[in-house]
């Protein structure tokens, strides 16, 4: 593949290959000397049209650990504020001959469209409610390291599934690796026909978490709801917020994940987020490793002259 636009279309073999390469990147990143030269001489642009803490910084660190020159394009300060379109912005950056562009955009499909207009590799860092492929890969790596496997595990993805590209990418990837995936949310936060993605849908935490090996919480994306979210945040937390009492429905050795950014007291309680079963910090560490593996894999398709 020249681009990574989604996990849809990746085979289980390709996913396993990326996870194995990520393990090597974890080991490298834990050394004092953390650099490789795979991307030396290459130019990587991080083009983020939406806010990010984890994804943008970890793509920057990953590129630098591989020796690339990394440029962070701050869209807020760009000529898009003066009316330049996304595609003109892409064409402008393309003329500077980057090798890889990492893109986040609020519209589903925008990253794939941009990929058609540039000569370099493109990585999707999240497009609307469509896909966030490196998040799903880092989540899979985190689960595999904690549980030793993914096949046969029951993973409950809880909360705002409707607006979540993280949920979509995770559902696709976890199914490809043989996990049993549940989604748990009020009906208003589940997409129509979500079962067609290969999940079972549950409307209560008691039912959805029963015996689960992994509990993955999602942020309530109020900014994508145009004020249409009816229940109060307090009511939402009472029914769907993960606290110690609800976590007790899951398997005794269940682990807790959240892609971040977390809203404490909205979808997750601090007692769980900071508790002994939380893998939230591990997810962040795995994020750098997975992004190194993805950049290295794409670099094999970059021209050599
Ligand atoms: N998980 C995630 O994508 O976080 P950011 O929005 O901070 O990049």
Tab-separated table of C-alpha atoms and ligand atoms in Angstrom:
chain	number	residue	atom	x	y	z
A	1	UNK	CA	0.000	0.000	0.000
A	2	UNK	CA	1.211	3.529	-0.766
A	3	UNK	CA	-1.231	5.113	1.708
A	4	UNK	CA	-2.831	4.130	5.015
A	5	UNK	CA	-6.358	5.527	4.751
A	6	UNK	CA	-8.113	2.996	6.982
A	7	UNK	CA	-7.873	-0.442	8.546
A	8	UNK	CA	-10.624	-1.635	6.186
A	9	UNK	CA	-8.821	-3.535	3.468
A	10	UNK	CA	-5.850	-4.569	5.618
A	11	UNK	CA	-5.519	-8.351	5.915
A	12	UNK	CA	-4.986	-10.071	9.262
A	13	UNK	CA	-1.491	-10.946	7.968
A	14	UNK	CA	-0.703	-7.280	7.268
A	15	UNK	CA	-2.061	-6.213	10.669
A	16	UNK	CA	0.015	-8.866	12.448
A	17	UNK	CA	3.073	-7.687	10.510
A	18	UNK	CA	2.523	-4.094	11.643
A	19	UNK	CA	2.022	-5.227	15.256
A	20	UNK	CA	5.249	-7.245	15.154
A	21	UNK	CA	7.147	-4.247	13.754
A	22	UNK	CA	5.565	-2.080	16.457
A	23	UNK	CA	6.963	-4.406	19.148
A	24	UNK	CA	10.458	-3.687	17.804
A	25	UNK	CA	9.696	0.035	17.917
A	26	UNK	CA	8.583	-0.292	21.563
A	27	UNK	CA	11.940	-1.892	22.416
A	28	UNK	CA	13.844	0.804	20.491
A	29	UNK	CA	11.867	3.579	22.170
A	30	UNK	CA	12.768	2.233	25.614
A	31	UNK	CA	16.495	2.520	24.888
A	32	UNK	CA	18.552	5.590	25.733
A	33	UNK	CA	19.467	5.995	22.048
A	34	UNK	CA	16.114	5.912	20.271
A	35	UNK	CA	16.879	6.706	16.664
A	36	UNK	CA	16.914	4.719	13.443
A	37	UNK	CA	17.737	6.108	10.012
A	38	UNK	CA	14.968	4.513	7.915
A	39	UNK	CA	13.493	7.904	6.984
A	40	UNK	CA	16.716	9.930	6.872
A	41	UNK	CA	16.494	12.525	4.129
A	42	UNK	CA	12.700	12.185	3.937
A	43	UNK	CA	10.213	14.967	4.622
A	44	UNK	CA	7.043	14.304	6.652
A	45	UNK	CA	4.287	16.894	6.961
A	46	UNK	CA	1.671	16.633	9.715
A	47	UNK	CA	-1.386	18.453	8.384
A	48	UNK	CA	-4.028	18.686	11.104
A	49	UNK	CA	-7.327	20.439	10.356
A	50	UNK	CA	-8.682	19.277	13.741
A	51	UNK	CA	-7.190	19.518	17.217
A	52	UNK	CA	-4.961	16.765	18.507
A	53	UNK	CA	-2.681	16.091	21.452
A	54	UNK	CA	-1.744	12.422	21.143
A	55	UNK	CA	-1.883	11.713	17.424
A	56	UNK	CA	0.008	14.761	16.204
A	57	UNK	CA	2.744	14.633	18.839
A	58	UNK	CA	3.260	10.887	18.456
A	59	UNK	CA	3.477	11.128	14.651
A	60	UNK	CA	6.079	13.868	15.124
A	61	UNK	CA	8.093	11.807	17.599
A	62	UNK	CA	7.738	8.676	15.432
A	63	UNK	CA	8.980	10.481	12.310
A	64	UNK	CA	11.907	12.006	14.192
A	65	UNK	CA	12.879	8.657	15.744
A	66	UNK	CA	13.143	7.318	12.183
A	67	UNK	CA	15.284	10.250	11.080
A	68	UNK	CA	12.727	12.171	8.980
A	69	UNK	CA	12.481	15.945	8.829
A	70	UNK	CA	9.037	16.585	10.313
A	71	UNK	CA	7.042	19.748	9.724
A	72	UNK	CA	3.849	20.438	11.674
A	73	UNK	CA	1.417	22.448	9.612
A	74	UNK	CA	-0.693	24.595	11.874
A	75	UNK	CA	-3.921	25.030	9.939
A	76	UNK	CA	-5.189	27.720	12.303
A	77	UNK	CA	-2.317	29.956	11.172
A	78	UNK	CA	-2.469	28.923	7.488
A	79	UNK	CA	-3.963	30.552	4.401
A	80	UNK	CA	-7.046	28.337	4.813
A	81	UNK	CA	-8.143	31.150	7.116
A	82	UNK	CA	-7.994	33.345	3.968
A	83	UNK	CA	-10.234	31.029	1.959
A	84	UNK	CA	-7.778	28.573	0.390
A	85	UNK	CA	-9.420	25.162	-0.088
A	86	UNK	CA	-8.205	21.860	1.334
A	87	UNK	CA	-7.219	20.636	-2.129
A	88	UNK	CA	-5.322	23.833	-2.968
A	89	UNK	CA	-3.560	23.564	0.383
A	90	UNK	CA	-2.656	19.954	-0.463
A	91	UNK	CA	-1.405	20.914	-3.925
A	92	UNK	CA	0.723	23.684	-2.408
A	93	UNK	CA	2.335	21.343	0.107
A	94	UNK	CA	2.753	18.682	-2.598
A	95	UNK	CA	4.840	21.126	-4.648
A	96	UNK	CA	7.349	21.184	-1.763
A	97	UNK	CA	7.981	17.473	-2.460
A	98	UNK	CA	7.179	15.839	0.872
A	99	UNK	CA	7.456	12.048	1.097
A	100	UNK	CA	4.660	11.493	3.621
A	101	UNK	CA	1.698	13.661	4.647
A	102	UNK	CA	-0.210	12.749	7.826
A	103	UNK	CA	-3.700	14.269	7.703
A	104	UNK	CA	-6.558	14.781	10.151
A	105	UNK	CA	-9.765	16.354	8.895
A	106	UNK	CA	-13.277	16.776	10.306
A	107	UNK	CA	-14.967	15.448	7.137
A	108	UNK	CA	-15.198	11.707	6.465
A	109	UNK	CA	-13.507	10.965	3.124
A	110	UNK	CA	-11.459	14.178	3.020
A	111	UNK	CA	-8.167	12.344	3.606
A	112	UNK	CA	-8.838	9.862	0.766
A	113	UNK	CA	-9.682	12.752	-1.542
A	114	UNK	CA	-6.480	14.546	-0.608
A	115	UNK	CA	-4.488	11.350	-1.219
A	116	UNK	CA	-5.667	11.377	-4.846
A	117	UNK	CA	-4.218	14.863	-5.343
A	118	UNK	CA	-0.673	14.402	-4.053
A	119	UNK	CA	2.337	12.368	-5.207
A	120	UNK	CA	3.461	11.167	-1.780
A	121	UNK	CA	2.190	8.680	0.804
A	122	UNK	CA	-0.757	9.796	2.920
A	123	UNK	CA	-1.662	8.546	6.398
A	124	UNK	CA	-5.133	9.093	7.796
A	125	UNK	CA	-4.849	10.526	11.319
A	126	UNK	CA	-8.660	10.614	11.655
A	127	UNK	CA	-11.341	11.727	9.177
A	128	UNK	CA	-14.713	12.673	10.617
A	129	UNK	CA	-16.570	9.650	11.976
A	130	UNK	CA	-14.975	7.389	9.338
A	131	UNK	CA	-11.585	5.923	10.346
A	132	UNK	CA	-8.610	6.415	12.676
A	133	UNK	CA	-6.433	3.491	11.597
A	134	UNK	CA	-3.358	4.085	13.761
A	135	UNK	CA	-5.585	4.365	16.850
A	136	UNK	CA	-7.059	0.916	16.158
A	137	UNK	CA	-3.573	-0.500	15.595
A	138	UNK	CA	-2.245	0.968	18.854
A	139	UNK	CA	-5.293	-0.323	20.710
A	140	UNK	CA	-4.744	-3.810	19.271
A	141	UNK	CA	-1.075	-3.712	20.284
A	142	UNK	CA	-2.030	-2.593	23.807
A	143	UNK	CA	-4.582	-5.421	24.148
A	144	UNK	CA	-2.191	-8.024	22.753
A	145	UNK	CA	0.588	-7.044	25.149
A	146	UNK	CA	-1.782	-7.050	28.159
A	147	UNK	CA	-3.709	-10.209	27.323
A	148	UNK	CA	-1.240	-12.152	25.175
A	149	UNK	CA	-3.781	-12.507	22.347
A	150	UNK	CA	-6.756	-10.866	20.659
A	151	UNK	CA	-8.523	-13.843	19.112
A	152	UNK	CA	-11.449	-15.009	21.247
A	153	UNK	CA	-11.446	-11.991	23.584
A	154	UNK	CA	-14.676	-10.111	24.267
A	155	UNK	CA	-14.221	-6.376	23.787
A	156	UNK	CA	-16.975	-3.943	24.872
A	157	UNK	CA	-16.785	-0.542	23.146
A	158	UNK	CA	-18.912	1.854	25.192
A	159	UNK	CA	-20.394	5.295	24.678
A	160	UNK	CA	-20.625	7.627	21.728
A	161	UNK	CA	-20.201	5.024	18.962
A	162	UNK	CA	-22.241	7.173	16.564
A	163	UNK	CA	-19.621	9.913	16.221
A	164	UNK	CA	-16.558	7.744	16.753
A	165	UNK	CA	-14.001	6.937	14.061
A	166	UNK	CA	-12.072	5.164	16.830
A	167	UNK	CA	-14.994	2.782	17.351
A	168	UNK	CA	-15.372	2.121	13.614
A	169	UNK	CA	-11.691	1.357	13.064
A	170	UNK	CA	-11.540	-0.778	16.202
A	171	UNK	CA	-14.621	-2.779	15.214
A	172	UNK	CA	-13.125	-3.547	11.794
A	173	UNK	CA	-9.669	-4.404	13.094
A	174	UNK	CA	-10.744	-6.434	16.142
A	175	UNK	CA	-13.116	-8.463	13.975
A	176	UNK	CA	-10.297	-9.104	11.497
A	177	UNK	CA	-8.203	-10.493	14.378
A	178	UNK	CA	-10.983	-12.734	15.718
A	179	UNK	CA	-12.242	-10.828	18.765
A	180	UNK	CA	-15.929	-10.729	19.746
A	181	UNK	CA	-16.950	-7.085	19.694
A	182	UNK	CA	-19.884	-5.519	21.542
A	183	UNK	CA	-21.039	-1.920	21.445
A	184	UNK	CA	-22.758	-0.466	24.507
A	185	UNK	CA	-24.673	2.822	24.323
A	186	UNK	CA	-28.097	4.420	24.384
A	187	UNK	CA	-29.870	3.943	21.021
A	188	UNK	CA	-29.337	7.637	20.195
A	189	UNK	CA	-25.545	7.114	20.202
A	190	UNK	CA	-25.501	3.997	18.020
A	191	UNK	CA	-25.413	4.211	14.200
A	192	UNK	CA	-28.371	2.706	12.301
A	193	UNK	CA	-27.707	-0.965	11.614
A	194	UNK	CA	-24.494	-1.053	13.666
A	195	UNK	CA	-24.812	-4.857	13.856
A	196	UNK	CA	-23.871	-5.007	10.173
A	197	UNK	CA	-20.336	-3.985	11.203
A	198	UNK	CA	-20.035	-7.308	13.038
A	199	UNK	CA	-20.955	-6.382	16.611
A	200	UNK	CA	-23.722	-7.093	19.086
A	201	UNK	CA	-25.471	-3.976	20.407
A	202	UNK	CA	-26.328	-3.526	24.091
A	203	UNK	CA	-28.294	-0.721	25.728
A	204	UNK	CA	-27.122	-1.206	29.328
A	205	UNK	CA	-23.650	-1.422	30.847
A	206	UNK	CA	-24.730	-4.400	32.971
A	207	UNK	CA	-25.567	-6.414	29.858
A	208	UNK	CA	-22.811	-5.093	27.600
A	209	UNK	CA	-19.972	-5.461	30.088
A	210	UNK	CA	-20.993	-8.904	31.412
A	211	UNK	CA	-17.828	-11.017	31.361
A	212	UNK	CA	-15.959	-8.674	28.982
A	213	UNK	CA	-12.159	-8.962	28.812
A	214	UNK	CA	-11.615	-5.416	27.558
A	215	UNK	CA	-13.725	-2.330	28.318
A	216	UNK	CA	-13.021	0.455	25.856
A	217	UNK	CA	-14.622	3.796	26.724
A	218	UNK	CA	-15.308	6.548	24.194
A	219	UNK	CA	-15.491	10.290	24.653
A	220	UNK	CA	-18.924	11.874	24.430
A	221	UNK	CA	-18.332	14.090	21.358
A	222	UNK	CA	-20.641	16.955	22.300
A	223	UNK	CA	-19.003	19.206	19.663
A	224	UNK	CA	-20.414	16.971	16.894
A	225	UNK	CA	-23.976	16.964	18.282
A	226	UNK	CA	-25.147	20.533	17.516
A	227	UNK	CA	-26.759	20.697	20.956
A	228	UNK	CA	-29.000	17.704	20.166
A	229	UNK	CA	-27.820	15.470	23.033
A	230	UNK	CA	-30.899	15.247	25.220
A	231	UNK	CA	-29.907	13.638	28.546
A	232	UNK	CA	-27.788	15.693	30.920
A	233	UNK	CA	-24.141	14.787	31.326
A	234	UNK	CA	-24.924	13.786	34.938
A	235	UNK	CA	-27.631	11.401	33.763
A	236	UNK	CA	-25.318	10.016	31.071
A	237	UNK	CA	-22.602	9.324	33.630
A	238	UNK	CA	-25.086	7.580	35.933
A	239	UNK	CA	-26.119	5.145	33.189
A	240	UNK	CA	-23.078	4.827	30.913
A	241	UNK	CA	-20.113	6.317	32.787
A	242	UNK	CA	-17.568	3.687	33.798
A	243	UNK	CA	-16.938	3.563	37.533
A	244	UNK	CA	-15.758	0.735	39.792
A	245	UNK	CA	-19.317	-0.542	40.311
A	246	UNK	CA	-19.975	-0.934	36.568
A	247	UNK	CA	-16.500	-2.345	35.903
A	248	UNK	CA	-17.428	-5.149	38.311
A	249	UNK	CA	-19.825	-6.499	35.614
A	250	UNK	CA	-16.803	-7.313	33.415
A	251	UNK	CA	-14.390	-10.225	33.844
A	252	UNK	CA	-12.340	-10.037	37.087
A	253	UNK	CA	-9.166	-9.386	35.074
A	254	UNK	CA	-10.762	-6.997	32.570
A	255	UNK	CA	-8.643	-4.090	31.384
A	256	UNK	CA	-9.867	-0.534	30.789
A	257	UNK	CA	-8.979	1.591	27.772
A	258	UNK	CA	-9.783	5.075	26.490
A	259	UNK	CA	-8.304	6.648	23.343
A	260	UNK	CA	-8.272	10.124	24.903
A	261	UNK	CA	-8.997	12.909	25.305
A	262	UNK	CA	-10.894	11.771	28.413
A	263	UNK	CA	-13.720	13.655	30.016
A	264	UNK	CA	-13.482	12.600	33.639
A	265	UNK	CA	-16.875	12.338	35.298
A	266	UNK	CA	-18.636	12.196	31.911
A	267	UNK	CA	-17.774	8.811	30.395
A	268	UNK	CA	-15.217	7.602	32.928
A	269	UNK	CA	-14.545	8.044	36.654
A	270	UNK	CA	-11.052	8.874	37.889
A	271	UNK	CA	-11.088	5.815	40.181
A	272	UNK	CA	-11.109	3.654	37.028
A	273	UNK	CA	-9.073	5.854	34.660
A	274	UNK	CA	-6.235	6.009	37.185
A	275	UNK	CA	-6.827	2.527	38.624
A	276	UNK	CA	-4.682	-0.596	38.391
A	277	UNK	CA	-6.602	-2.010	35.419
A	278	UNK	CA	-6.272	1.096	33.273
A	279	UNK	CA	-4.128	0.778	30.128
A	280	UNK	CA	-4.634	4.406	29.106
A	281	UNK	CA	-0.962	5.390	29.494
A	282	UNK	CA	0.145	2.189	27.745
A	283	UNK	CA	-2.048	3.178	24.797
A	284	UNK	CA	-0.138	6.447	24.483
A	285	UNK	CA	3.234	4.681	24.548
A	286	UNK	CA	2.038	2.164	21.947
A	287	UNK	CA	0.877	5.088	19.794
A	288	UNK	CA	4.445	6.173	19.084
A	289	UNK	CA	5.542	2.600	18.316
A	290	UNK	CA	2.645	1.855	15.971
A	291	UNK	CA	3.191	5.115	14.098
A	292	UNK	CA	6.872	4.262	13.681
A	293	UNK	CA	5.877	0.873	12.240
A	294	UNK	CA	3.360	2.464	9.858
A	295	UNK	CA	5.822	5.119	8.644
A	296	UNK	CA	8.486	2.435	8.100
A	297	UNK	CA	6.058	0.215	6.192
A	298	UNK	CA	5.076	3.109	3.919
A	299	UNK	CA	8.711	4.075	3.426
A	300	UNK	CA	9.217	0.792	1.592
A	301	UNK	CA	6.956	2.203	-1.144
A	302	UNK	CA	8.672	5.567	-1.414
A	303	UNK	CA	10.801	6.162	-4.533
A	304	UNK	CA	14.533	5.652	-3.970
A	305	UNK	CA	15.824	8.258	-6.390
B	1	LIG	N1	-6.847	9.491	20.510
B	1	LIG	C1	-6.651	10.605	19.770
B	1	LIG	O1	-6.788	10.628	18.537
B	1	LIG	O2	-6.255	11.687	20.502
B	1	LIG	P1	-5.949	13.160	19.920
B	1	LIG	O3	-7.249	13.714	19.418
B	1	LIG	O4	-5.366	13.932	21.081
B	1	LIG	O5	-4.954	13.002	18.796
